Amino acid sequence: AHTLFSWQFVLQLLTLNSQIEVLGEEKLKQLLQERELKVYWGTATTGKPHVAYFVPMSKIADFLKAGCEVTILFADLHAYLDNMKAPWELLELRVQYYEQVIKAMLESIGVPLEKLRFVKGTDYQLSREYTLDVYRLSSMVTEHDAKKAGAEVVKQVDHPLLSGLLYPGLQALDEEYLKVDAQFGGVDQRKIFTLAEKYLPSLGYTKRIHMMNPMVPGLTGTKMSSSEEESKIDLLDKKDDVKKKLKKAFCEPGNIQNNGILSFVKHVLFPLSSEFVIKRDPKWGGDKVYTSYEEVEKDFAEEVVHFCNCMKHYSYQAYPEPTKNKFAAKGNPKNATEEDDVVPSRLDLRVGKVISVEKHPDADSLYLEKIDVGEEQPRTVVSGLVAYVSQEELQDRLVILLCNLKPQKMRGIESQAMLLCASVEGDPRRVEPLNAPEGSAPGDRVYVEGFESGKPDDELKPKKKVFEKLQVDLKISDECIAQWKEKDLMTKLGKITCKTLKGGNIS
């Protein structure tokens, strides 16, 4: 069937790079030995397409290289059915916009458009035959199955519309009406795909093959969604908007779980480029070049590199946040009452005592600590210090903790605070926990000189990025004193220090 490639090579191309998962792999292998595969990828024309669309676009390029017949469906009716994300009167305009953007994306990565078939959903989904099949299918599919199938795709609301229950069934019927062998989509489509496999044969139609690519977490750590502005980078975002979104992105040092920046590197940049470069000062060894994502993840997990912090730092310096309260700039916290005023008194910094420390059961680079912060029960803290500080050094020592971050799971265990350390980049990277003044006790408050009277937030809202904005100005002085904008971090007994890392950063 394949004049240029063996079917085994075609199968390899179809599942290359993007960790493609296949439902019906045996059927796929059999079909490839007989003829070219007919496959479709659909997108509901809701919000503006974003950079994560390059994941399916690069896979469509692989499909064409493999000799597949590829159809792209602009699912305008689905956009209307999904909680009316696209009003009826805007459907045609949304399709035109999506068509221009998707075609431009494909052309930018060298995909020949003449080999693709572009179809609009309402061109066939309003026909008599299709409508009759919708009624036939609705007489078979239970409300439970329909709701379950759309759980990760259709917008979930307290009082769902009937239209959202129709959505998965229509997507199943599209496979028959587009006359394809396979449907390609994200792993969030899995339940819709299994619904199609279950019910299409009941209508007398063939069960199709399904191929799924991973979903790219958004910048906030959840799925990158066209409908959620803060989670995505739009293709038409201006440079300043991109910088602003990257600065707010969730990218905790050492945390590789639900990390939007890391996932963007993995699923978007590497499939489109053979290398990834992190810019570094020549005194720290110059630029770091990676040729595989695994190397990037390993170095980030072990906190060898912090490209997210560097990115935020440079963005913050180039585009500083405007000061909303003129008194706040002078260090008078009494007037910094607005929620968006970024002042250090909003941080709940305390002295803590390490009661116990052991290796994280699922991560060699992480410690699992129990730390007394002056509360009834000690807090569980996960920190990436294995490579830098021994268990013996941590046991029973006093440390400085940020206690009002939102608890975050790290390799399955919830961390209830952040242990603050000084660090200096280089080879090797050096890290030291901050030191409390002699005689300090667990629970002693830590504050920035001049901001003693401010009240900490109960919990720092992740989207506000309060700590991240303050962190860029947290430094170690030449006298090894922890400072924010050259103002000392203190307790009632004296200054917060580190042992040796002059000029280091604090994180």
mmCIF file with all atom_site columns, N, CA and C in Angstrom, residues 149-176:
data_model
loop_
_atom_site.group_PDB
_atom_site.id
_atom_site.type_symbol
_atom_site.label_atom_id
_atom_site.label_alt_id
_atom_site.label_comp_id
_atom_site.label_asym_id
_atom_site.label_entity_id
_atom_site.label_seq_id
_atom_site.pdbx_PDB_ins_code
_atom_site.Cartn_x
_atom_site.Cartn_y
_atom_site.Cartn_z
_atom_site.occupancy
_atom_site.B_iso_or_equiv
_atom_site.pdbx_formal_charge
_atom_site.auth_seq_id
_atom_site.auth_comp_id
_atom_site.auth_asym_id
_atom_site.auth_atom_id
_atom_site.pdbx_PDB_model_num
ATOM 1  N N  . ALA A 1 149 ? -18.819 11.327 29.449 1.00 0.00 ? 149 ALA A N  1
ATOM 2  C CA . ALA A 1 149 ? -17.984 11.468 28.254 1.00 0.00 ? 149 ALA A CA 1
ATOM 3  C C  . ALA A 1 149 ? -17.501 12.898 28.069 1.00 0.00 ? 149 ALA A C  1
ATOM 4  N N  . GLY A 1 150 ? -18.335 13.869 28.403 1.00 0.00 ? 150 GLY A N  1
ATOM 5  C CA . GLY A 1 150 ? -17.959 15.263 28.196 1.00 0.00 ? 150 GLY A CA 1
ATOM 6  C C  . GLY A 1 150 ? -17.335 15.949 29.382 1.00 0.00 ? 150 GLY A C  1
ATOM 7  N N  . ALA A 1 151 ? -17.066 15.192 30.452 1.00 0.00 ? 151 ALA A N  1
ATOM 8  C CA . ALA A 1 151 ? -16.634 15.798 31.711 1.00 0.00 ? 151 ALA A CA 1
ATOM 9  C C  . ALA A 1 151 ? -15.372 16.636 31.590 1.00 0.00 ? 151 ALA A C  1
ATOM 10 N N  . GLU A 1 152 ? -14.415 16.231 30.742 1.00 0.00 ? 152 GLU A N  1
ATOM 11 C CA . GLU A 1 152 ? -13.152 16.957 30.635 1.00 0.00 ? 152 GLU A CA 1
ATOM 12 C C  . GLU A 1 152 ? -13.116 17.907 29.448 1.00 0.00 ? 152 GLU A C  1
ATOM 13 N N  . VAL A 1 153 ? -14.190 17.956 28.675 1.00 0.00 ? 153 VAL A N  1
ATOM 14 C CA . VAL A 1 153 ? -14.202 18.777 27.456 1.00 0.00 ? 153 VAL A CA 1
ATOM 15 C C  . VAL A 1 153 ? -15.275 19.857 27.521 1.00 0.00 ? 153 VAL A C  1
ATOM 16 N N  . VAL A 1 154 ? -16.495 19.449 27.876 1.00 0.00 ? 154 VAL A N  1
ATOM 17 C CA . VAL A 1 154 ? -17.612 20.383 27.958 1.00 0.00 ? 154 VAL A CA 1
ATOM 18 C C  . VAL A 1 154 ? -17.518 21.166 29.262 1.00 0.00 ? 154 VAL A C  1
ATOM 19 N N  . LYS A 1 155 ? -17.773 22.467 29.208 1.00 0.00 ? 155 LYS A N  1
ATOM 20 C CA . LYS A 1 155 ? -17.696 23.307 30.397 1.00 0.00 ? 155 LYS A CA 1
ATOM 21 C C  . LYS A 1 155 ? -18.665 22.808 31.465 1.00 0.00 ? 155 LYS A C  1
ATOM 22 N N  . GLN A 1 156 ? -18.163 22.588 32.664 1.00 0.00 ? 156 GLN A N  1
ATOM 23 C CA . GLN A 1 156 ? -18.968 22.065 33.760 1.00 0.00 ? 156 GLN A CA 1
ATOM 24 C C  . GLN A 1 156 ? -19.547 23.221 34.588 1.00 0.00 ? 156 GLN A C  1
ATOM 25 N N  . VAL A 1 157 ? -20.862 23.249 34.713 1.00 0.00 ? 157 VAL A N  1
ATOM 26 C CA . VAL A 1 157 ? -21.553 24.301 35.460 1.00 0.00 ? 157 VAL A CA 1
ATOM 27 C C  . VAL A 1 157 ? -22.561 23.669 36.411 1.00 0.00 ? 157 VAL A C  1
ATOM 28 N N  . ASP A 1 158 ? -23.075 24.477 37.358 1.00 0.00 ? 158 ASP A N  1
ATOM 29 C CA . ASP A 1 158 ? -24.019 23.953 38.356 1.00 0.00 ? 158 ASP A CA 1
ATOM 30 C C  . ASP A 1 158 ? -25.336 23.491 37.734 1.00 0.00 ? 158 ASP A C  1
ATOM 31 N N  . HIS A 1 159 ? -25.782 24.192 36.700 1.00 0.00 ? 159 HIS A N  1
ATOM 32 C CA . HIS A 1 159 ? -27.044 23.847 36.047 1.00 0.00 ? 159 HIS A CA 1
ATOM 33 C C  . HIS A 1 159 ? -26.794 23.651 34.549 1.00 0.00 ? 159 HIS A C  1
ATOM 34 N N  . PRO A 1 160 ? -26.263 22.458 34.172 1.00 0.00 ? 160 PRO A N  1
ATOM 35 C CA . PRO A 1 160 ? -25.858 22.229 32.778 1.00 0.00 ? 160 PRO A CA 1
ATOM 36 C C  . PRO A 1 160 ? -27.040 22.236 31.807 1.00 0.00 ? 160 PRO A C  1
ATOM 37 N N  . LEU A 1 161 ? -26.754 22.702 30.606 1.00 0.00 ? 161 LEU A N  1
ATOM 38 C CA . LEU A 1 161 ? -27.756 22.706 29.547 1.00 0.00 ? 161 LEU A CA 1
ATOM 39 C C  . LEU A 1 161 ? -27.798 21.345 28.863 1.00 0.00 ? 161 LEU A C  1
ATOM 40 N N  . LEU A 1 162 ? -28.930 21.029 28.278 1.00 0.00 ? 162 LEU A N  1
ATOM 41 C CA . LEU A 1 162 ? -29.079 19.785 27.537 1.00 0.00 ? 162 LEU A CA 1
ATOM 42 C C  . LEU A 1 162 ? -28.091 19.727 26.371 1.00 0.00 ? 162 LEU A C  1
ATOM 43 N N  . SER A 1 163 ? -27.746 20.887 25.802 1.00 0.00 ? 163 SER A N  1
ATOM 44 C CA . SER A 1 163 ? -26.831 20.927 24.650 1.00 0.00 ? 163 SER A CA 1
ATOM 45 C C  . SER A 1 163 ? -25.482 20.293 24.964 1.00 0.00 ? 163 SER A C  1
ATOM 46 N N  . GLY A 1 164 ? -25.018 20.464 26.210 1.00 0.00 ? 164 GLY A N  1
ATOM 47 C CA . GLY A 1 164 ? -23.729 19.886 26.585 1.00 0.00 ? 164 GLY A CA 1
ATOM 48 C C  . GLY A 1 164 ? -23.733 18.370 26.573 1.00 0.00 ? 164 GLY A C  1
ATOM 49 N N  . LEU A 1 165 ? -24.912 17.766 26.801 1.00 0.00 ? 165 LEU A N  1
ATOM 50 C CA . LEU A 1 165 ? -25.034 16.306 26.766 1.00 0.00 ? 165 LEU A CA 1
ATOM 51 C C  . LEU A 1 165 ? -25.030 15.787 25.328 1.00 0.00 ? 165 LEU A C  1
ATOM 52 N N  . LEU A 1 166 ? -25.453 16.627 24.378 1.00 0.00 ? 166 LEU A N  1
ATOM 53 C CA . LEU A 1 166 ? -25.444 16.218 22.970 1.00 0.00 ? 166 LEU A CA 1
ATOM 54 C C  . LEU A 1 166 ? -24.039 16.227 22.382 1.00 0.00 ? 166 LEU A C  1
ATOM 55 N N  . TYR A 1 167 ? -23.170 17.083 22.917 1.00 0.00 ? 167 TYR A N  1
ATOM 56 C CA . TYR A 1 167 ? -21.835 17.320 22.365 1.00 0.00 ? 167 TYR A CA 1
ATOM 57 C C  . TYR A 1 167 ? -21.053 16.029 22.087 1.00 0.00 ? 167 TYR A C  1
ATOM 58 N N  . PRO A 1 168 ? -20.873 15.114 23.087 1.00 0.00 ? 168 PRO A N  1
ATOM 59 C CA . PRO A 1 168 ? -20.066 13.914 22.832 1.00 0.00 ? 168 PRO A CA 1
ATOM 60 C C  . PRO A 1 168 ? -20.635 13.035 21.723 1.00 0.00 ? 168 PRO A C  1
ATOM 61 N N  . GLY A 1 169 ? -21.960 12.914 21.664 1.00 0.00 ? 169 GLY A N  1
ATOM 62 C CA . GLY A 1 169 ? -22.574 12.084 20.631 1.00 0.00 ? 169 GLY A CA 1
ATOM 63 C C  . GLY A 1 169 ? -22.332 12.620 19.237 1.00 0.00 ? 169 GLY A C  1
ATOM 64 N N  . LEU A 1 170 ? -22.403 13.933 19.079 1.00 0.00 ? 170 LEU A N  1
ATOM 65 C CA . LEU A 1 170 ? -22.131 14.538 17.771 1.00 0.00 ? 170 LEU A CA 1
ATOM 66 C C  . LEU A 1 170 ? -20.684 14.306 17.349 1.00 0.00 ? 170 LEU A C  1
ATOM 67 N N  . GLN A 1 171 ? -19.787 14.388 18.312 1.00 0.00 ? 171 GLN A N  1
ATOM 68 C CA . GLN A 1 171 ? -18.374 14.153 17.977 1.00 0.00 ? 171 GLN A CA 1
ATOM 69 C C  . GLN A 1 171 ? -18.154 12.716 17.537 1.00 0.00 ? 171 GLN A C  1
ATOM 70 N N  . ALA A 1 172 ? -18.884 11.787 18.131 1.00 0.00 ? 172 ALA A N  1
ATOM 71 C CA . ALA A 1 172 ? -18.795 10.384 17.696 1.00 0.00 ? 172 ALA A CA 1
ATOM 72 C C  . ALA A 1 172 ? -19.323 10.233 16.266 1.00 0.00 ? 172 ALA A C  1
ATOM 73 N N  . LEU A 1 173 ? -20.454 10.856 15.962 1.00 0.00 ? 173 LEU A N  1
ATOM 74 C CA . LEU A 1 173 ? -21.033 10.763 14.610 1.00 0.00 ? 173 LEU A CA 1
ATOM 75 C C  . LEU A 1 173 ? -20.136 11.387 13.553 1.00 0.00 ? 173 LEU A C  1
ATOM 76 N N  . ASP A 1 174 ? -19.341 12.393 13.925 1.00 0.00 ? 174 ASP A N  1
ATOM 77 C CA . ASP A 1 174 ? -18.444 13.035 12.964 1.00 0.00 ? 174 ASP A CA 1
ATOM 78 C C  . ASP A 1 174 ? -17.507 12.025 12.305 1.00 0.00 ? 174 ASP A C  1
ATOM 79 N N  . GLU A 1 175 ? -17.103 11.007 13.056 1.00 0.00 ? 175 GLU A N  1
ATOM 80 C CA . GLU A 1 175 ? -16.197 9.997  12.495 1.00 0.00 ? 175 GLU A CA 1
ATOM 81 C C  . GLU A 1 175 ? -16.821 9.300  11.290 1.00 0.00 ? 175 GLU A C  1
ATOM 82 N N  . GLU A 1 176 ? -18.111 9.029  11.367 1.00 0.00 ? 176 GLU A N  1
ATOM 83 C CA . GLU A 1 176 ? -18.812 8.367  10.265 1.00 0.00 ? 176 GLU A CA 1
ATOM 84 C C  . GLU A 1 176 ? -19.048 9.339  9.110  1.00 0.00 ? 176 GLU A C  1
#
